[in-house]
Amino acid sequence: MTPGDPTFNATRSAGGFADYSPALENRRRVVIREVYAHVIDGAFVPSASSKTLTVVEPATGESLAEVASGNAADVDLAVRAARRAFDRLWNDTDPLERGRHLFRLSQVIRRRCREFSVLGAIESGRPVRWLRETDGPAAVAQIFHFAGWADKLEWAVGGGVRPVPLGVVGVILPPGAGVAALARSVAAALAAGNTVVVKPSQRASLSALMFAHICREARLPPGVVNVVTGGDDTGAALAAHSALGALEFTGSAEAGKAVAQSTAKAGTRLLLELEGNSAQLIFDDAPLDQAIDAVVRGIWQHRSEPWDVASRVLVEESIAEEVVDRLARRLQQVRVGDPLDNNTDVGPLDSAEQVGRTEALVAAARQDGAEVVRWAKRPPERGWFVKPTLLHRVELPHRSLAEVTRGPVLSVLTFRTHDEAVAIANQVASGRSAGVWTTDAARSQWVADQLHAGFVWVNSYDLVDPASPTWGLARSLGGDRGGRFGVGAYLELSADRGRCEGASAIDGCRPRHGDGGETP
């Protein structure tokens, strides 16, 4: 019996695991091969070492497929292929034509969204409903948006300045990154005129390889998008490659430090996005129905990428008991199970290691005196499932508030004043995002200004438009995302004296990078 079989959840119903009829997606929508090679220069290329890594299905703990285990030779082959494509074709392609390529890619992705959602659910354990309704459409929107920028860059940067692509961009993706995260990085880099080498997580390699295959279907030239699969050593080899124009890394702070050292030695521009524990702040005048729904969606239901998960909820003391009671009741309504079931809210985690980390965190919180509310039903015996958990009265500071876990664990803290709320929220040095819930416009503005977060939602959470710029503060993000700023991260600006005649500084005219000249 495997996920996607009609009996998978029905069997658990008899044991008290589920109380609903399964509504399963057909896993046969995608064909999963036994062995996958890299995609380099438009072709499937086996690893130079002939070694492979096993991709394990989180819902069963069983082997799903083998992917090529890349080494430094494979990375070098991919980077050289990307450089050839850049020098001989992509850099000289008319920007309008580059945009057409991306528009065509967005339409192919739109037609294949359901396949991506099924494959993503199988290999990552995230609920298929969330992938189909949110992640897939977001990927299409990202590519469509950046396609529109391809022929407008010279006008976006100001008079007398010429945008210059960086060359080859490396992209290292974390576990949990869906096709939307991949599409955002690839589309922005390609719109700017670069070519890319993607190193996906070992636990999300199949979706990235499918994306590369679809790039071929959309008639992108060979070598423009390359995918090298493998483990941490593969990512390290890509980060250290001296021929990269830029490297985009998303992952843990510890790994980010190592990547920063490698790119500094290689002289490579680094776009750094680190995962962290975001916070939502609920004040006594908040619209509680909407706030509770957003909290539940953010941590127990449609969990997005780990760097945006709001695992901390700060509640004003006067309404804390009501909020905790409502969250505890909603927790018991969450449905845990087969990620291919459209009824499922919480699927398995992506590794046994994450299960161990999550359970250890909950045990430590309980030992330190926190009130622990856990999902009352029995999770599946097979697979990497964790009971959704609510922690209340957590003592400050506590590892549950700072340690990043992909498990469905929510910590609730209380505050009395605005200053105290901001101080608690800013204790964790990862400023990716935050949410503020209040009907007082002045208070929401003041709190948002004080939070160490690059993106703050007011009376909403995790609603992102591709055109909206996002930054990070503290240790969260070292690059820009979204709109003109998102494309600009993959460009350098160049100007020559002849083109700058009569241009003012406000037009953006400045000397070529590194030439030591002065602005005319």
Short mmCIF file of C-alpha atoms in Angstrom, two decimals, residues 203-399:
data_model
loop_
_atom_site.label_atom_id
_atom_site.label_comp_id
_atom_site.label_asym_id
_atom_site.label_seq_id
_atom_site.Cartn_x
_atom_site.Cartn_y
_atom_site.Cartn_z
CA ARG A 203 15.07 15.85 -1.65
CA ALA A 204 13.58 18.03 -4.41
CA SER A 205 15.67 17.04 -7.42
CA LEU A 206 12.95 15.50 -9.55
CA SER A 207 10.91 18.70 -9.83
CA ALA A 208 14.02 20.68 -10.82
CA LEU A 209 14.89 18.11 -13.49
CA MET A 210 11.33 18.25 -14.78
CA PHE A 211 11.62 22.04 -14.92
CA ALA A 212 14.81 21.76 -16.99
CA HIS A 213 13.11 19.30 -19.33
CA ILE A 214 10.19 21.70 -19.77
CA CYS A 215 12.67 24.47 -20.62
CA ARG A 216 13.67 22.32 -23.58
CA GLU A 217 10.00 21.85 -24.47
CA ALA A 218 9.59 25.65 -24.38
CA ARG A 219 12.48 25.90 -26.88
CA LEU A 220 14.96 27.65 -24.64
CA PRO A 221 18.41 27.24 -26.22
CA PRO A 222 20.59 24.40 -24.86
CA GLY A 223 22.87 25.44 -22.02
CA VAL A 224 20.73 28.36 -20.86
CA VAL A 225 19.25 26.31 -17.99
CA ASN A 226 21.34 23.50 -16.50
CA VAL A 227 20.60 21.29 -13.47
CA VAL A 228 23.27 19.40 -11.51
CA THR A 229 21.95 17.11 -8.79
CA GLY A 230 23.81 15.87 -5.74
CA GLY A 231 24.48 16.43 -2.07
CA ASP A 232 26.26 19.08 -0.04
CA ASP A 233 29.58 18.48 -1.84
CA THR A 234 27.94 19.37 -5.15
CA GLY A 235 26.67 22.65 -3.74
CA ALA A 236 30.08 23.42 -2.27
CA ALA A 237 31.71 22.85 -5.67
CA LEU A 238 29.26 25.24 -7.32
CA ALA A 239 29.78 27.91 -4.65
CA ALA A 240 33.55 27.72 -5.10
CA HIS A 241 33.55 27.88 -8.92
CA SER A 242 35.47 30.93 -10.09
CA ALA A 243 33.59 31.33 -13.40
CA LEU A 244 30.27 32.27 -11.81
CA GLY A 245 29.08 35.84 -12.10
CA ALA A 246 26.78 35.40 -9.11
CA LEU A 247 25.56 32.72 -6.75
CA GLU A 248 22.11 32.64 -5.19
CA PHE A 249 21.89 30.54 -2.04
CA THR A 250 18.83 29.78 0.07
CA GLY A 251 19.20 27.70 3.21
CA SER A 252 20.38 27.58 6.80
CA ALA A 253 22.55 30.22 8.45
CA GLU A 254 25.32 27.70 9.08
CA ALA A 255 25.49 26.64 5.44
CA GLY A 256 25.17 30.26 4.35
CA LYS A 257 28.34 31.20 6.24
CA ALA A 258 30.30 28.49 4.42
CA VAL A 259 28.90 29.60 1.07
CA ALA A 260 29.80 33.24 1.82
CA GLN A 261 33.41 32.25 2.49
CA SER A 262 33.59 30.28 -0.77
CA THR A 263 32.13 33.05 -2.91
CA ALA A 264 34.39 35.63 -1.25
CA LYS A 265 37.46 33.60 -2.22
CA ALA A 266 36.15 33.19 -5.77
CA GLY A 267 35.16 36.86 -6.08
CA THR A 268 31.55 35.95 -6.86
CA ARG A 269 28.55 38.15 -6.08
CA LEU A 270 26.38 36.45 -3.44
CA LEU A 271 22.60 36.64 -3.13
CA LEU A 272 21.90 35.13 0.27
CA GLU A 273 18.50 34.16 1.66
CA LEU A 274 18.51 32.41 5.03
CA GLU A 275 15.67 30.55 6.66
CA GLY A 276 14.38 31.72 10.02
CA ASN A 277 11.46 31.86 12.43
CA SER A 278 9.16 34.64 11.33
CA ALA A 279 6.60 36.15 13.71
CA GLN A 280 2.99 37.25 13.63
CA LEU A 281 1.89 39.88 16.17
CA ILE A 282 -1.77 39.90 17.22
CA PHE A 283 -3.02 42.98 19.10
CA ASP A 284 -6.21 43.25 21.14
CA ASP A 285 -8.12 45.03 18.35
CA ALA A 286 -7.11 42.51 15.67
CA PRO A 287 -9.67 40.88 13.35
CA LEU A 288 -9.32 37.54 15.14
CA ASP A 289 -11.11 35.32 12.63
CA GLN A 290 -8.75 36.37 9.85
CA ALA A 291 -5.71 36.27 12.14
CA ILE A 292 -6.42 32.73 13.36
CA ASP A 293 -6.97 31.53 9.79
CA ALA A 294 -3.65 33.05 8.69
CA VAL A 295 -1.77 31.48 11.59
CA VAL A 296 -3.27 28.05 10.88
CA ARG A 297 -2.51 28.28 7.17
CA GLY A 298 1.01 29.43 7.86
CA ILE A 299 2.08 26.66 10.22
CA TRP A 300 -0.33 23.71 10.09
CA GLN A 301 -1.98 23.83 6.72
CA HIS A 302 -0.48 25.19 3.52
CA ARG A 303 3.05 25.55 4.83
CA SER A 304 5.09 27.60 2.39
CA GLU A 305 8.85 27.67 2.05
CA PRO A 306 10.68 27.30 5.40
CA TRP A 307 12.13 30.81 5.20
CA ASP A 308 8.61 32.32 5.34
CA VAL A 309 6.97 30.10 7.97
CA ALA A 310 5.65 32.07 10.95
CA SER A 311 6.40 29.62 13.76
CA ARG A 312 6.10 32.34 16.43
CA VAL A 313 2.84 34.07 17.34
CA LEU A 314 2.95 37.01 19.74
CA VAL A 315 -0.43 37.78 21.33
CA GLU A 316 -1.44 40.74 23.49
CA GLU A 317 -1.98 39.46 27.03
CA SER A 318 -5.61 40.57 27.32
CA ILE A 319 -6.73 38.24 24.49
CA ALA A 320 -4.13 35.49 24.89
CA GLU A 321 -6.41 32.88 26.47
CA GLU A 322 -9.03 33.32 23.75
CA VAL A 323 -6.45 33.05 20.97
CA VAL A 324 -4.77 29.97 22.48
CA ASP A 325 -8.14 28.27 22.99
CA ARG A 326 -9.16 28.92 19.39
CA LEU A 327 -5.81 27.72 18.06
CA ALA A 328 -6.01 24.55 20.18
CA ARG A 329 -9.45 23.78 18.76
CA ARG A 330 -8.31 24.46 15.21
CA LEU A 331 -5.28 22.24 15.71
CA GLN A 332 -7.54 19.23 16.32
CA GLN A 333 -9.34 19.92 13.02
CA VAL A 334 -6.13 19.79 10.97
CA ARG A 335 -5.92 16.74 8.71
CA VAL A 336 -2.61 14.90 8.60
CA GLY A 337 -1.99 12.24 5.99
CA ASP A 338 -1.23 11.29 2.42
CA PRO A 339 0.17 14.34 0.60
CA LEU A 340 -1.62 13.16 -2.56
CA ASP A 341 -4.99 13.43 -0.80
CA ASN A 342 -6.74 16.72 -1.55
CA ASN A 343 -8.15 16.71 2.00
CA THR A 344 -4.71 16.70 3.62
CA ASP A 345 -3.52 19.84 5.41
CA VAL A 346 -0.21 18.53 6.80
CA GLY A 347 1.91 15.97 5.01
CA PRO A 348 5.14 14.32 6.17
CA LEU A 349 8.42 16.15 6.74
CA ASP A 350 11.12 15.69 4.13
CA SER A 351 13.55 13.63 6.22
CA ALA A 352 13.90 11.49 9.32
CA GLU A 353 16.42 14.05 10.58
CA GLN A 354 13.74 16.76 10.58
CA VAL A 355 11.38 14.48 12.51
CA GLY A 356 14.06 13.94 15.16
CA ARG A 357 14.80 17.66 15.43
CA THR A 358 11.13 18.54 15.75
CA GLU A 359 10.40 15.91 18.41
CA ALA A 360 13.50 16.95 20.37
CA LEU A 361 12.38 20.58 20.29
CA VAL A 362 8.90 19.70 21.59
CA ALA A 363 10.36 17.51 24.34
CA ALA A 364 12.73 20.28 25.43
CA ALA A 365 9.89 22.80 25.57
CA ARG A 366 7.79 20.44 27.69
CA GLN A 367 10.70 19.80 30.05
CA ASP A 368 11.22 23.55 30.44
CA GLY A 369 7.63 24.08 31.54
CA ALA A 370 5.80 24.99 28.34
CA GLU A 371 2.20 23.93 27.89
CA VAL A 372 2.10 21.48 24.99
CA VAL A 373 -1.03 20.77 22.95
CA ARG A 374 -0.65 18.06 20.30
CA TRP A 375 -2.85 16.63 17.59
CA ALA A 376 -4.97 13.97 19.29
CA LYS A 377 -5.18 11.42 16.47
CA ARG A 378 -2.73 8.74 15.49
CA PRO A 379 -0.31 9.67 12.67
CA PRO A 380 0.71 7.10 10.06
CA GLU A 381 3.21 4.52 11.22
CA ARG A 382 5.18 4.68 7.98
CA GLY A 383 6.73 7.85 6.68
CA TRP A 384 8.10 10.96 8.36
CA PHE A 385 5.00 12.35 10.02
CA VAL A 386 4.91 14.62 13.08
CA LYS A 387 1.84 15.59 15.10
CA PRO A 388 0.93 19.28 14.72
CA THR A 389 1.86 20.96 17.99
CA LEU A 390 1.04 24.14 19.91
CA LEU A 391 3.49 25.43 22.55
CA HIS A 392 2.23 27.97 25.08
CA ARG A 393 3.91 29.77 27.98
CA VAL A 394 7.35 29.25 26.48
CA GLU A 395 10.05 30.81 28.66
CA LEU A 396 12.28 33.41 27.01
CA PRO A 397 14.74 32.73 25.57
CA HIS A 398 14.06 29.20 24.38
CA ARG A 399 15.48 27.16 21.51
#
